[in-house]
Coordinates of C-alpha atoms in Angstrom, one line a residue:
M401 CA 129.9 107.3 124.1
G402 CA 126.4 108.9 123.5
L403 CA 126.7 108.7 120.2
K404 CA 125.2 106.0 117.9
K405 CA 126.9 103.8 116.1
R406 CA 126.1 104.3 112.3
G407 CA 123.2 102.9 110.8
Q408 CA 121.8 101.6 114.0
G409 CA 119.6 104.3 113.9
L410 CA 115.5 102.7 114.6
R411 CA 113.3 101.9 111.8
S412 CA 109.4 101.3 110.9
W413 CA 108.5 98.5 109.9
I414 CA 105.1 96.7 108.9
R415 CA 104.7 93.2 110.9
V416 CA 102.4 90.7 109.3
D417 CA 102.3 87.0 111.1
S418 CA 101.1 84.3 109.8
S419 CA 97.5 84.4 110.8
G420 CA 97.2 88.1 109.2
N421 CA 97.3 90.3 112.2
S422 CA 99.5 93.3 111.6
Q423 CA 101.7 95.7 113.8
I424 CA 103.7 98.6 113.4
I425 CA 107.1 98.0 115.4
E426 CA 110.5 100.0 115.4
V427 CA 113.9 98.2 115.3
D428 CA 117.1 98.8 114.7
K429 CA 119.2 97.3 111.6
F430 CA 121.5 95.1 114.1
T431 CA 118.0 93.3 115.9
M432 CA 116.9 92.7 112.5
M433 CA 120.0 91.3 111.3
R434 CA 120.1 88.7 114.3
R435 CA 116.3 88.7 114.5
C436 CA 116.4 86.9 110.5
D437 CA 119.4 85.9 110.7
L438 CA 120.8 88.1 107.8
P439 CA 123.7 89.9 106.5
A440 CA 123.8 93.8 106.6
R441 CA 124.6 93.7 102.6
D442 CA 121.0 91.7 102.5
L443 CA 119.4 94.6 104.6
R444 CA 120.9 97.6 102.3
L445 CA 119.2 96.2 99.5
L446 CA 115.6 97.1 101.4
D447 CA 117.3 100.2 101.9
P448 CA 115.3 103.2 100.0
L449 CA 117.5 105.9 100.0
F450 CA 119.6 103.4 98.3
V451 CA 118.8 102.1 94.4
Y452 CA 118.9 98.8 93.5
P453 CA 117.3 96.0 90.9
S454 CA 114.8 93.8 91.7
T455 CA 115.9 91.2 93.2
I456 CA 114.6 87.5 95.5
L457 CA 117.3 86.1 97.5
G458 CA 117.2 82.5 99.5
R459 CA 118.8 82.8 102.7
E460 CA 118.8 80.4 105.9
K461 CA 116.1 81.7 107.6
A462 CA 114.5 84.4 105.3
I463 CA 113.6 85.6 101.8
V464 CA 115.0 88.9 100.8
V465 CA 112.3 90.4 98.0
N466 CA 112.7 93.7 96.7
L467 CA 110.9 94.0 93.6
E468 CA 109.7 97.5 92.8
Q469 CA 107.9 99.0 95.9
I470 CA 107.7 96.0 97.8
R471 CA 111.1 96.0 100.1
C472 CA 110.6 93.3 102.8
I473 CA 111.8 90.1 104.4
I474 CA 109.8 87.0 104.6
T475 CA 110.2 84.3 107.2
A476 CA 108.3 80.9 108.2
D477 CA 106.4 83.2 110.7
E478 CA 106.0 86.8 110.0
V479 CA 106.5 89.3 106.8
L480 CA 108.6 92.4 108.0
L481 CA 107.9 95.3 105.1
L482 CA 109.8 98.9 105.8
N483 CA 106.8 101.4 106.8
S484 CA 105.9 103.4 103.8
L485 CA 102.7 105.5 102.6
D486 CA 103.1 104.1 99.1
N487 CA 99.6 102.7 98.2
Y488 CA 101.1 99.3 96.8
V489 CA 103.0 98.8 100.2
L490 CA 99.9 99.4 101.7
Q491 CA 97.4 96.8 98.9
Y492 CA 100.3 94.2 99.7
V493 CA 99.4 94.2 103.3
V494 CA 95.8 94.2 102.7
E495 CA 96.2 91.9 100.2
L496 CA 97.9 89.6 102.2
Q497 CA 96.4 89.7 105.5
R498 CA 92.8 88.6 103.4
R499 CA 94.7 85.6 101.6
L500 CA 96.2 84.2 105.5
T501 CA 92.6 85.1 106.7
T502 CA 90.9 83.5 104.0
A503 CA 93.2 80.5 103.9
A504 CA 92.5 79.9 108.4
V505 CA 88.5 79.9 107.5
A506 CA 88.7 77.6 104.5
P507 CA 92.0 75.9 103.8
S508 CA 92.5 74.8 100.6
P509 CA 94.0 71.4 99.2
D510 CA 97.0 73.2 97.4
Y511 CA 98.3 74.8 100.1
L512 CA 101.3 76.8 100.2
P513 CA 103.6 77.5 103.1
F514 CA 103.3 80.6 104.9
E515 CA 106.1 82.0 103.1
F516 CA 105.1 81.0 99.5
R517 CA 102.0 83.0 100.2
A518 CA 103.8 86.1 101.1
L519 CA 106.3 85.7 97.8
E520 CA 103.1 85.4 95.8
V521 CA 101.4 88.5 97.5
A522 CA 104.9 90.0 96.2
L523 CA 105.1 89.0 92.8
E524 CA 101.3 89.4 92.1
A525 CA 102.1 92.9 93.2
A526 CA 105.7 93.8 91.3
C527 CA 104.0 91.9 88.0
T528 CA 100.4 94.0 88.2
F529 CA 102.3 97.4 88.9
L530 CA 104.8 97.0 85.9
D531 CA 101.8 95.5 84.0
S532 CA 99.7 99.0 84.4
Q533 CA 102.7 101.1 83.8
A534 CA 103.5 99.0 80.6
A535 CA 99.7 99.2 79.6
E536 CA 99.6 102.8 80.6
L537 CA 102.7 103.7 78.5
E538 CA 100.6 102.2 75.6
I539 CA 97.5 104.2 75.5
E540 CA 99.6 107.4 75.5
A541 CA 102.3 105.8 72.8
Y542 CA 100.3 104.7 69.9
P543 CA 97.8 107.9 69.0
L544 CA 101.2 110.3 69.8
L545 CA 103.2 108.0 67.2
D546 CA 100.2 107.9 64.4
E547 CA 100.0 111.8 65.4
L548 CA 103.6 112.2 64.7
T549 CA 103.4 110.2 61.2
S550 CA 100.5 112.8 59.9
K551 CA 102.6 115.7 61.6
I552 CA 106.3 115.9 61.9
S553 CA 106.9 118.7 64.2
T554 CA 109.7 119.7 67.3
L555 CA 106.9 119.1 69.7
N556 CA 105.9 115.9 68.7
L557 CA 109.6 114.5 68.0
E558 CA 110.4 116.0 71.7
R559 CA 107.3 113.9 73.2
V560 CA 108.1 110.9 71.5
R561 CA 111.6 111.2 72.3
R562 CA 110.6 111.1 76.3
L563 CA 108.1 108.8 75.6
K564 CA 111.0 106.5 74.2
S565 CA 113.2 107.2 77.1
R566 CA 110.2 105.9 79.7
L567 CA 110.1 102.6 77.4
V568 CA 113.2 101.8 77.7
A569 CA 113.8 102.7 81.7
L570 CA 110.2 100.4 82.0
T571 CA 111.9 97.8 79.5
R572 CA 114.8 97.7 82.0
R573 CA 113.0 97.1 85.0
V574 CA 110.9 94.5 83.4
Q575 CA 113.4 92.7 82.0
K576 CA 115.2 92.4 85.6
V577 CA 112.2 91.0 87.0
R578 CA 112.0 88.6 84.3
D579 CA 115.8 87.3 84.9
E580 CA 115.4 87.1 88.7
I581 CA 112.3 84.8 88.6
E582 CA 114.2 82.6 85.6
Q583 CA 117.0 82.2 87.4
L584 CA 115.4 81.4 90.5
M585 CA 113.4 78.7 88.3
D586 CA 117.1 77.4 86.5
D587 CA 118.6 76.9 90.0
D588 CA 117.3 73.9 91.9
G589 CA 119.3 75.1 95.2
D590 CA 117.9 78.3 95.5
M591 CA 114.4 77.2 95.2
A592 CA 115.4 74.6 97.9
E593 CA 116.7 76.9 100.1
M594 CA 113.0 79.4 100.1
Y595 CA 111.6 76.4 102.0
L596 CA 111.7 78.2 105.6
T597 CA 108.3 76.6 107.1
E598 CA 110.6 73.1 106.4
K599 CA 113.6 73.9 107.7
K600 CA 111.8 75.4 110.9
S601 CA 109.9 72.3 111.5
R602 CA 113.4 70.3 111.1
M603 CA 115.3 71.9 113.1
E604 CA 112.8 71.8 115.6
S605 CA 112.2 68.2 115.8
P606 CA 113.5 66.0 118.3
F607 CA 116.2 64.4 116.3
H608 CA 117.8 67.8 115.6
E609 CA 117.5 69.0 119.1
Q610 CA 119.9 65.6 120.0
G611 CA 121.9 66.5 117.5
S612 CA 122.3 70.2 118.8
M613 CA 123.4 69.2 121.6
G614 CA 127.0 68.4 120.7
F615 CA 127.0 72.2 119.9
R616 CA 126.6 72.7 123.7
S617 CA 129.7 73.2 126.5
N618 CA 130.3 70.5 129.3
D619 CA 129.2 73.1 131.8
G620 CA 125.7 73.6 130.3
G621 CA 126.8 76.6 128.9
V622 CA 125.3 78.9 126.1
S623 CA 124.2 77.3 122.8
A624 CA 127.1 78.4 120.1
S625 CA 124.3 80.0 118.1
A626 CA 122.4 81.4 121.1
P627 CA 122.8 85.4 120.8
V628 CA 126.2 87.3 122.1
S629 CA 125.9 90.7 122.9
P630 CA 129.1 92.0 121.3
V631 CA 129.8 95.0 123.7
S632 CA 130.2 92.2 126.3
S633 CA 131.7 89.3 125.0
P634 CA 135.7 89.0 124.7
P635 CA 136.6 89.4 121.0
D636 CA 138.3 85.6 121.2
S637 CA 135.3 84.5 122.4
R638 CA 132.8 86.2 119.7
R639 CA 135.0 84.7 116.9
L640 CA 134.7 81.1 118.4
D641 CA 130.7 81.4 119.1
K642 CA 130.8 83.1 115.0
C643 CA 132.6 80.4 113.7
L644 CA 130.7 77.3 115.0
S645 CA 127.5 79.3 114.3
I646 CA 128.8 79.7 110.7
A647 CA 129.5 75.8 110.6
R648 CA 126.3 75.1 111.9
S649 CA 123.9 77.4 109.0
R650 CA 126.4 75.5 106.4
H651 CA 125.5 72.1 107.2
E652 CA 121.8 72.9 108.1
S653 CA 121.8 74.6 104.5
M654 CA 123.5 71.1 103.1
R655 CA 121.1 69.8 104.3
S656 CA 117.5 71.1 103.7
S657 CA 119.2 71.9 100.2
E658 CA 119.6 67.9 99.4
S659 CA 115.9 67.3 101.3
G660 CA 114.1 70.4 99.5
T661 CA 115.3 69.6 95.7
E662 CA 113.1 66.6 95.6
S663 CA 109.8 68.9 96.1
I664 CA 110.4 72.2 94.9
E665 CA 107.3 71.6 92.1
E666 CA 105.1 74.0 93.8
L667 CA 107.3 77.1 94.1
E668 CA 108.7 76.0 90.5
M669 CA 105.1 76.0 89.5
L670 CA 104.5 79.3 91.7
L671 CA 107.5 81.4 89.7
E672 CA 106.5 79.8 86.6
A673 CA 102.9 81.3 86.6
Y674 CA 104.3 85.0 86.9
F675 CA 107.1 84.4 84.6
V676 CA 104.2 84.2 82.3
V677 CA 102.5 87.1 83.6
I678 CA 106.3 89.0 83.6
D679 CA 107.2 87.5 80.1
S680 CA 103.7 89.0 78.4
T681 CA 104.3 92.3 79.8
L682 CA 107.8 92.3 78.5
N683 CA 106.6 91.1 75.1
K684 CA 104.1 94.3 75.1
L685 CA 106.8 96.6 75.7
T686 CA 109.1 94.8 72.9
S687 CA 105.7 95.3 70.5
L688 CA 105.7 98.9 71.6
K689 CA 109.7 99.4 70.9
E690 CA 109.3 97.5 67.3
Y691 CA 106.5 100.0 66.8
I692 CA 108.4 103.3 67.6
D693 CA 111.2 102.0 65.6
D694 CA 109.1 101.7 62.7
T695 CA 107.2 104.9 63.0
E696 CA 110.9 106.3 63.4
D697 CA 112.0 104.6 59.8
F698 CA 109.2 106.2 58.5
I699 CA 109.8 109.6 59.7
N700 CA 113.3 109.1 58.3
I701 CA 112.0 107.7 55.0
Q702 CA 110.1 111.2 54.7
L703 CA 112.5 113.7 55.6
D704 CA 115.1 111.6 53.0
N705 CA 112.2 112.6 50.5
V706 CA 112.0 116.0 51.2
R707 CA 115.4 116.1 51.3
N708 CA 115.7 114.8 48.0
Q709 CA 113.2 116.9 46.6
L710 CA 115.4 120.1 47.9
I711 CA 118.2 118.8 46.3
Q712 CA 116.4 118.4 43.1
F713 CA 115.3 121.6 43.2
E714 CA 118.6 123.2 44.4
L715 CA 119.7 121.7 41.4
I716 CA 117.2 123.0 38.7
L717 CA 118.2 126.5 40.2
T718 CA 121.6 126.1 40.1
T719 CA 121.0 125.5 36.4
A720 CA 118.6 127.9 35.7
T721 CA 121.1 130.5 37.3
F722 CA 124.1 129.7 35.2
V723 CA 121.4 130.0 32.0
V724 CA 120.6 133.6 33.3
A725 CA 124.4 134.2 33.9
I726 CA 125.0 133.5 30.2
F727 CA 122.6 136.5 29.1
G728 CA 125.1 138.9 31.6
V729 CA 128.0 137.6 29.7
V730 CA 126.6 138.8 26.6
A731 CA 125.5 141.7 28.1
G732 CA 129.1 142.2 29.2
I733 CA 130.8 142.0 26.4
F734 CA 128.7 144.1 24.1
G735 CA 128.9 147.1 26.8
M736 CA 132.4 147.0 26.2
N737 CA 133.7 150.6 25.0
F738 CA 134.7 149.1 21.3
A739 CA 132.8 150.2 18.2
I740 CA 131.9 147.4 15.5
P741 CA 129.7 147.4 12.2
L742 CA 127.0 145.5 14.6
F743 CA 126.2 148.2 16.5
D744 CA 125.0 150.6 13.3
N745 CA 122.2 148.0 12.8
P746 CA 119.0 148.7 13.8
G747 CA 117.7 145.1 14.0
A748 CA 121.0 143.9 15.7
F749 CA 119.5 143.4 19.6
K750 CA 116.3 141.5 18.8
W751 CA 118.9 139.1 16.5
V752 CA 121.5 138.8 19.7
L753 CA 118.8 138.6 22.1
M754 CA 117.1 135.8 20.2
I755 CA 120.5 134.1 19.8
T756 CA 121.4 133.8 23.3
A757 CA 117.8 133.0 24.3
V758 CA 117.9 130.4 21.5
C759 CA 121.5 128.9 23.2
G760 CA 120.6 129.4 26.7
I761 CA 117.4 127.1 26.6
T762 CA 119.4 124.7 24.3
I763 CA 121.8 124.6 27.1
F764 CA 119.1 124.1 30.0
C765 CA 117.6 121.5 27.8
A766 CA 120.8 119.7 27.5
F767 CA 121.5 119.5 31.2
V768 CA 117.6 118.0 32.1
W769 CA 118.1 115.7 29.7
F770 CA 121.7 114.8 31.4
F771 CA 120.3 114.6 34.4
K772 CA 117.7 112.3 33.4
Y773 CA 120.1 110.2 31.7
R774 CA 122.1 109.8 34.9
R775 CA 118.8 109.3 37.0
L776 CA 119.3 112.3 39.3
M777 CA 115.7 113.5 39.5
P778 CA 112.7 111.5 38.4
L779 CA 111.9 113.3 34.9

């Protein structure tokens, strides 16, 4: 009984409310699930121990955001971030507080709900971080590739290989953020689900209060959606309460999606703006990859040219070796132990040497002409 249930340890969160006030709270996983009405699999996306691709999920009462270093839960009243010493997380908190404070002092005509302002800061932080990494990669890549074209060495090739690995990993991350934004823009239902302030005001309206009375028991008991202790409640009662809660949430989700689809232009414009930014970053990385591919093609052409020159040199050397071998054959023949009248002629050595040289040169020229005729080497 003294052991804690697995996955329910306290975690430190940074809470920023709609007024820009921030505080650090410690909440366990189960309390956070009940507080934001989220399943455990959504909270797993925010766990720093796991590596998940960038994701933006719209739920009934919250938006789950996992964009690079920014991992947070956005509700209609607050933003909850995992407490971290990462500079980008602290910058997100400071920027969100600044915008909320500015909006409170000088309201803007193009007012956005709280959840969209928090989502905008998260998108801006992620896009800025990825764009800065792409810019750093460009600054490092172009001089290195130019140096490689002028001097092909093992060290430069290894540096380019590491550079290309970083480029592929960064491109994959940028592509995932772009696909996530594009997927949201293509689904009106998902965008309508993210209007948390509108859904909250609708649920707090008098009409909703009258409709929710039907979920109360005849003896004035607790509502079906009220928090139920998982320890003290009997299993059957807990199962019935859970079914009623799921039915209510589905009903409200369908109503909010139908009404929110008609007015999703502001969210669509917000997503479209950052889609253009992340698409521009992806174009930078694509151009850099094309430049690397062109450099690799140029290096391969250079290496092929050197390889062809070595083959031509080897062919000439083999032909010359064959011609020299003729002298060895002649020397071997005349070195045999037999007597002929030619050995008694004093000028025979010169004639044999001259005839052998002429024959060797003739054979060598014949081979070179054959190579030129068959276009085996540019002579």
